[in-house]
Short mmCIF file of C-alpha atoms and ligand atoms in Angstrom, two decimals:
data_model
loop_
_atom_site.label_atom_id
_atom_site.label_comp_id
_atom_site.label_asym_id
_atom_site.label_seq_id
_atom_site.Cartn_x
_atom_site.Cartn_y
_atom_site.Cartn_z
CA MET A 1 -2.99 -27.16 -0.69
CA LEU A 2 -0.02 -26.20 -2.83
CA HIS A 3 1.94 -28.92 -4.54
CA LEU A 4 5.16 -27.04 -4.94
CA GLN A 5 8.37 -28.93 -4.54
CA ILE A 6 10.73 -27.68 -1.86
CA SER A 7 13.36 -26.86 -4.49
CA ASP A 8 10.85 -24.80 -6.51
CA ALA A 9 9.78 -22.89 -3.39
CA ARG A 10 13.40 -22.13 -2.49
CA LYS A 11 14.11 -20.75 -5.97
CA LEU A 12 10.89 -18.71 -6.01
CA ILE A 13 11.72 -17.14 -2.62
CA ILE A 14 15.17 -16.08 -3.86
CA GLU A 15 13.68 -14.56 -7.04
CA THR A 16 11.10 -12.71 -4.94
CA GLY A 17 13.79 -11.38 -2.60
CA LEU A 18 15.65 -9.94 -5.57
CA ALA A 19 12.41 -8.44 -6.95
CA LEU A 20 11.68 -6.83 -3.56
CA ALA A 21 15.24 -5.44 -3.38
CA GLU A 22 14.92 -4.06 -6.92
CA ARG A 23 11.66 -2.31 -5.94
CA LYS A 24 13.49 -0.96 -2.86
CA LEU A 25 10.95 -2.61 -0.55
CA ILE A 26 13.73 -4.40 1.33
CA LEU A 27 17.36 -3.45 1.85
CA GLY A 28 20.35 -5.69 2.61
CA SER A 29 19.35 -8.61 4.81
CA TRP A 30 16.31 -6.88 6.33
CA GLY A 31 12.79 -8.14 5.76
CA ASN A 32 11.85 -11.75 5.12
CA ILE A 33 9.77 -14.00 2.87
CA SER A 34 7.95 -17.25 3.52
CA MET A 35 5.81 -19.61 1.50
CA LYS A 36 3.47 -22.49 2.28
CA ILE A 37 4.53 -25.63 0.43
CA GLU A 38 1.82 -27.75 1.98
CA LYS A 39 -0.25 -27.77 5.18
CA ASP A 40 2.63 -28.63 7.52
CA CYS A 41 5.59 -27.52 5.43
CA PHE A 42 6.81 -23.95 4.89
CA ALA A 43 9.90 -22.34 3.35
CA ILE A 44 11.33 -19.16 4.92
CA THR A 45 14.36 -16.95 4.38
CA PRO A 46 17.25 -17.32 6.84
CA SER A 47 18.20 -14.75 9.47
CA GLY A 48 20.84 -12.16 8.59
CA ARG A 49 21.62 -13.14 4.99
CA SER A 50 21.65 -10.64 2.13
CA TYR A 51 19.19 -11.40 -0.67
CA ASP A 52 21.84 -11.06 -3.38
CA GLN A 53 23.90 -13.80 -1.70
CA LEU A 54 21.13 -16.30 -1.01
CA LYS A 55 21.48 -19.81 -2.40
CA PRO A 56 18.60 -22.35 -2.48
CA ASP A 57 20.13 -24.33 0.41
CA ASP A 58 20.02 -21.18 2.60
CA ILE A 59 16.19 -21.20 2.57
CA VAL A 60 14.98 -22.98 5.72
CA ILE A 61 12.13 -25.50 5.77
CA VAL A 62 9.91 -25.53 8.88
CA ASN A 63 6.69 -27.19 9.97
CA ALA A 64 3.47 -25.37 10.99
CA GLU A 65 4.84 -24.93 14.53
CA GLY A 66 7.97 -23.26 13.15
CA VAL A 67 10.25 -26.20 13.97
CA LYS A 68 13.12 -26.57 11.50
CA MET A 69 12.77 -29.62 9.25
CA ALA A 70 15.56 -28.95 6.75
CA GLY A 71 18.24 -26.38 5.95
CA ILE A 72 21.58 -25.32 7.36
CA ARG A 73 20.68 -21.77 8.42
CA THR A 74 18.71 -20.23 11.30
CA PRO A 75 15.22 -19.22 10.13
CA SER A 76 14.23 -15.54 10.00
CA THR A 77 13.88 -13.78 13.35
CA GLU A 78 10.25 -13.05 12.40
CA LEU A 79 9.41 -16.78 12.10
CA LYS A 80 6.80 -16.49 14.92
CA MET A 81 4.92 -13.75 13.07
CA HIS A 82 4.85 -15.71 9.80
CA MET A 83 3.58 -18.87 11.52
CA ALA A 84 0.94 -17.00 13.56
CA LEU A 85 -0.44 -15.41 10.39
CA TYR A 86 -0.55 -18.74 8.52
CA LYS A 87 -2.37 -20.26 11.49
CA ALA A 88 -4.93 -17.42 11.61
CA HIS A 89 -5.38 -17.32 7.81
CA PRO A 90 -5.37 -20.68 6.03
CA GLU A 91 -5.98 -18.76 2.76
CA PHE A 92 -2.51 -17.15 2.91
CA ASN A 93 0.19 -19.01 0.99
CA VAL A 94 2.87 -16.33 0.93
CA ILE A 95 4.00 -13.72 3.50
CA VAL A 96 6.46 -10.92 2.86
CA HIS A 97 7.77 -8.65 5.60
CA THR A 98 9.23 -5.38 4.32
CA HIS A 99 11.07 -2.36 5.71
CA SER A 100 10.11 0.02 2.89
CA THR A 101 10.66 3.73 3.53
CA TYR A 102 7.14 5.22 3.49
CA ALA A 103 5.57 2.23 5.26
CA CYS A 104 8.23 2.68 7.97
CA ALA A 105 7.48 6.43 8.11
CA VAL A 106 3.77 5.85 8.79
CA ALA A 107 4.55 2.92 11.12
CA SER A 108 6.81 5.24 13.09
CA MET A 109 3.86 7.60 13.56
CA ARG A 110 1.85 4.50 14.61
CA LYS A 111 -0.96 5.62 12.32
CA THR A 112 -3.46 3.67 10.25
CA ILE A 113 -3.56 4.42 6.52
CA PRO A 114 -7.25 5.13 5.84
CA PRO A 115 -9.11 3.57 2.87
CA PHE A 116 -8.62 6.35 0.31
CA ILE A 117 -7.36 4.64 -2.87
CA GLU A 118 -9.26 2.06 -4.88
CA ASP A 119 -6.42 -0.42 -5.52
CA MET A 120 -5.56 -0.44 -1.83
CA ILE A 121 -9.13 -1.35 -0.91
CA GLN A 122 -9.33 -3.98 -3.66
CA VAL A 123 -6.03 -5.73 -2.97
CA ILE A 124 -5.54 -5.11 0.77
CA GLY A 125 -9.17 -5.01 1.83
CA GLY A 126 -9.50 -1.61 3.50
CA PRO A 127 -7.39 0.45 5.88
CA ILE A 128 -3.81 -0.57 6.55
CA ARG A 129 -3.89 -0.73 10.35
CA CYS A 130 -0.77 -0.29 12.47
CA ALA A 131 -0.12 -3.10 14.94
CA GLU A 132 0.66 -2.13 18.50
CA TYR A 133 4.36 -1.89 19.22
CA ALA A 134 6.27 -4.98 20.32
CA ILE A 135 9.96 -5.82 19.96
CA ALA A 136 10.90 -7.49 16.65
CA GLY A 137 10.88 -11.28 16.67
CA THR A 138 8.65 -11.69 19.74
CA GLU A 139 5.43 -13.69 20.13
CA GLU A 140 3.81 -10.42 21.23
CA LEU A 141 4.61 -8.84 17.86
CA ALA A 142 3.24 -11.95 16.10
CA GLN A 143 -0.08 -11.64 17.96
CA ASN A 144 -0.25 -7.86 17.44
CA ALA A 145 0.23 -8.41 13.69
CA VAL A 146 -2.62 -10.97 13.61
CA VAL A 147 -4.95 -8.46 15.32
CA ALA A 148 -3.95 -5.58 13.03
CA ILE A 149 -4.39 -7.60 9.82
CA GLY A 150 -7.90 -8.75 10.78
CA ASN A 151 -9.50 -9.80 7.49
CA ASN A 152 -7.13 -7.72 5.36
CA ASN A 153 -3.93 -8.63 3.51
CA ALA A 154 -1.47 -6.22 5.13
CA ALA A 155 -0.64 -4.28 8.28
CA LEU A 156 2.03 -1.91 9.49
CA LEU A 157 4.25 -2.88 12.43
CA ALA A 158 4.80 0.06 14.78
CA ASN A 159 8.29 1.61 14.47
CA HIS A 160 9.38 -1.28 12.28
CA GLY A 161 7.84 -1.98 8.83
CA ALA A 162 4.99 -3.82 7.15
CA VAL A 163 3.71 -7.35 6.74
CA CYS A 164 2.02 -8.34 3.48
CA CYS A 165 0.15 -11.57 2.71
CA GLY A 166 -1.41 -13.20 -0.32
CA LYS A 167 -2.50 -16.38 -1.99
CA ASN A 168 0.54 -16.49 -4.28
CA MET A 169 3.88 -14.76 -4.84
CA ARG A 170 2.60 -12.40 -7.52
CA GLU A 171 -0.32 -11.20 -5.39
CA THR A 172 1.87 -10.75 -2.32
CA LEU A 173 4.46 -8.71 -4.24
CA ASN A 174 1.57 -6.58 -5.46
CA VAL A 175 0.31 -6.16 -1.87
CA ALA A 176 3.80 -5.04 -0.78
CA SER A 177 4.02 -2.48 -3.62
CA ILE A 178 0.54 -1.11 -2.88
CA VAL A 179 1.30 -0.81 0.86
CA GLU A 180 4.34 1.30 0.05
CA LYS A 181 2.50 3.40 -2.54
CA SER A 182 -0.44 3.98 -0.15
CA ALA A 183 1.94 4.99 2.64
CA GLN A 184 3.63 7.46 0.29
CA ILE A 185 0.28 8.95 -0.78
CA PHE A 186 -0.72 9.17 2.89
CA CYS A 187 2.44 11.15 3.69
CA ILE A 188 1.69 13.53 0.79
CA THR A 189 -2.04 13.98 1.45
CA GLU A 190 -1.51 14.53 5.19
CA GLN A 191 0.55 17.61 4.29
CA MET A 192 -2.19 18.86 1.95
CA GLY A 193 -5.12 18.76 4.32
CA GLY A 194 -5.86 15.02 4.27
CA ALA A 195 -7.45 12.67 1.71
CA ILE A 196 -11.17 11.99 1.44
CA ASN A 197 -11.86 8.35 2.27
CA ILE A 198 -13.94 5.95 0.17
CA ASP A 199 -17.19 5.10 1.99
CA ALA A 200 -17.72 1.60 3.45
CA LYS A 201 -20.46 0.59 0.98
CA THR A 202 -18.32 1.44 -2.05
CA ALA A 203 -15.28 -0.22 -0.45
CA LYS A 204 -17.25 -3.44 -0.10
CA ILE A 205 -18.13 -3.41 -3.82
CA LEU A 206 -14.51 -2.74 -4.81
CA ARG A 207 -13.16 -5.55 -2.62
CA ALA A 208 -15.77 -8.03 -3.83
CA PHE A 209 -14.98 -7.29 -7.49
CA TYR A 210 -11.27 -7.86 -6.88
CA LYS A 211 -11.78 -11.11 -4.97
CA GLU A 212 -14.43 -12.58 -7.27
CA HIS A 213 -13.06 -11.48 -10.65
CA TYR A 214 -9.93 -9.37 -10.94
CA SER A 215 -7.60 -11.54 -8.84
CA LYS A 216 -8.80 -14.58 -10.79
CA ARG A 217 -8.05 -12.84 -14.09
CA GLN A 218 -4.55 -12.00 -12.81
CA ALA A 219 -4.05 -15.67 -11.91
CA GLY A 220 -5.37 -16.81 -15.30
CA GLU A 221 -8.37 -18.52 -13.66
CA GLU A 222 -10.88 -16.24 -15.44
CA LEU A 223 -10.74 -14.76 -18.93
ZN1 LIG B 301 11.67 -6.53 10.34
#
């Protein structure tokens, strides 16, 4: 369980929104960010507000069912997807939904990005699958995203964008950057005859090293 205060979570979400905008992973008011404060308390960006205008009070507080507990704004239209992913994955503490250009390009082709780059396998867990199409904001999209993520940390949303999850803000920002980079490499390699994928046995070793050591070193839990 996280012991973040609501005010800390609100500030962290705003900082992350600005970082995502700076990396061009979100644009204007599109995309959204949420964070688990504790088991039945989550913070999420509001619907239709630009990240450069967000104030701490704009960040909405909801319970595990997505019911608003505090805040003046309407929560993000993708609230259902965030809550469905938290329910399916108790290990996720942060979820970022992006509309980055290359992820959207591959999502528009409704293709899966195969496991061809080491950092993608380590941080995301394997292929970046594309969820079946459903209209934004619907329960159907939420369930399709849960299926596409499986045991990984990210998925594409057909004709829409990407959803990226992690155990903390730093890891989730990293997931979002690697999704976009992998999508860009996919677009390049597809034009050059296609990448050679990393085999399943090697992928398992790479993922295990990241989970058991590298992610802990990044979090300062291992020297
Ligand atoms: Zn969206």
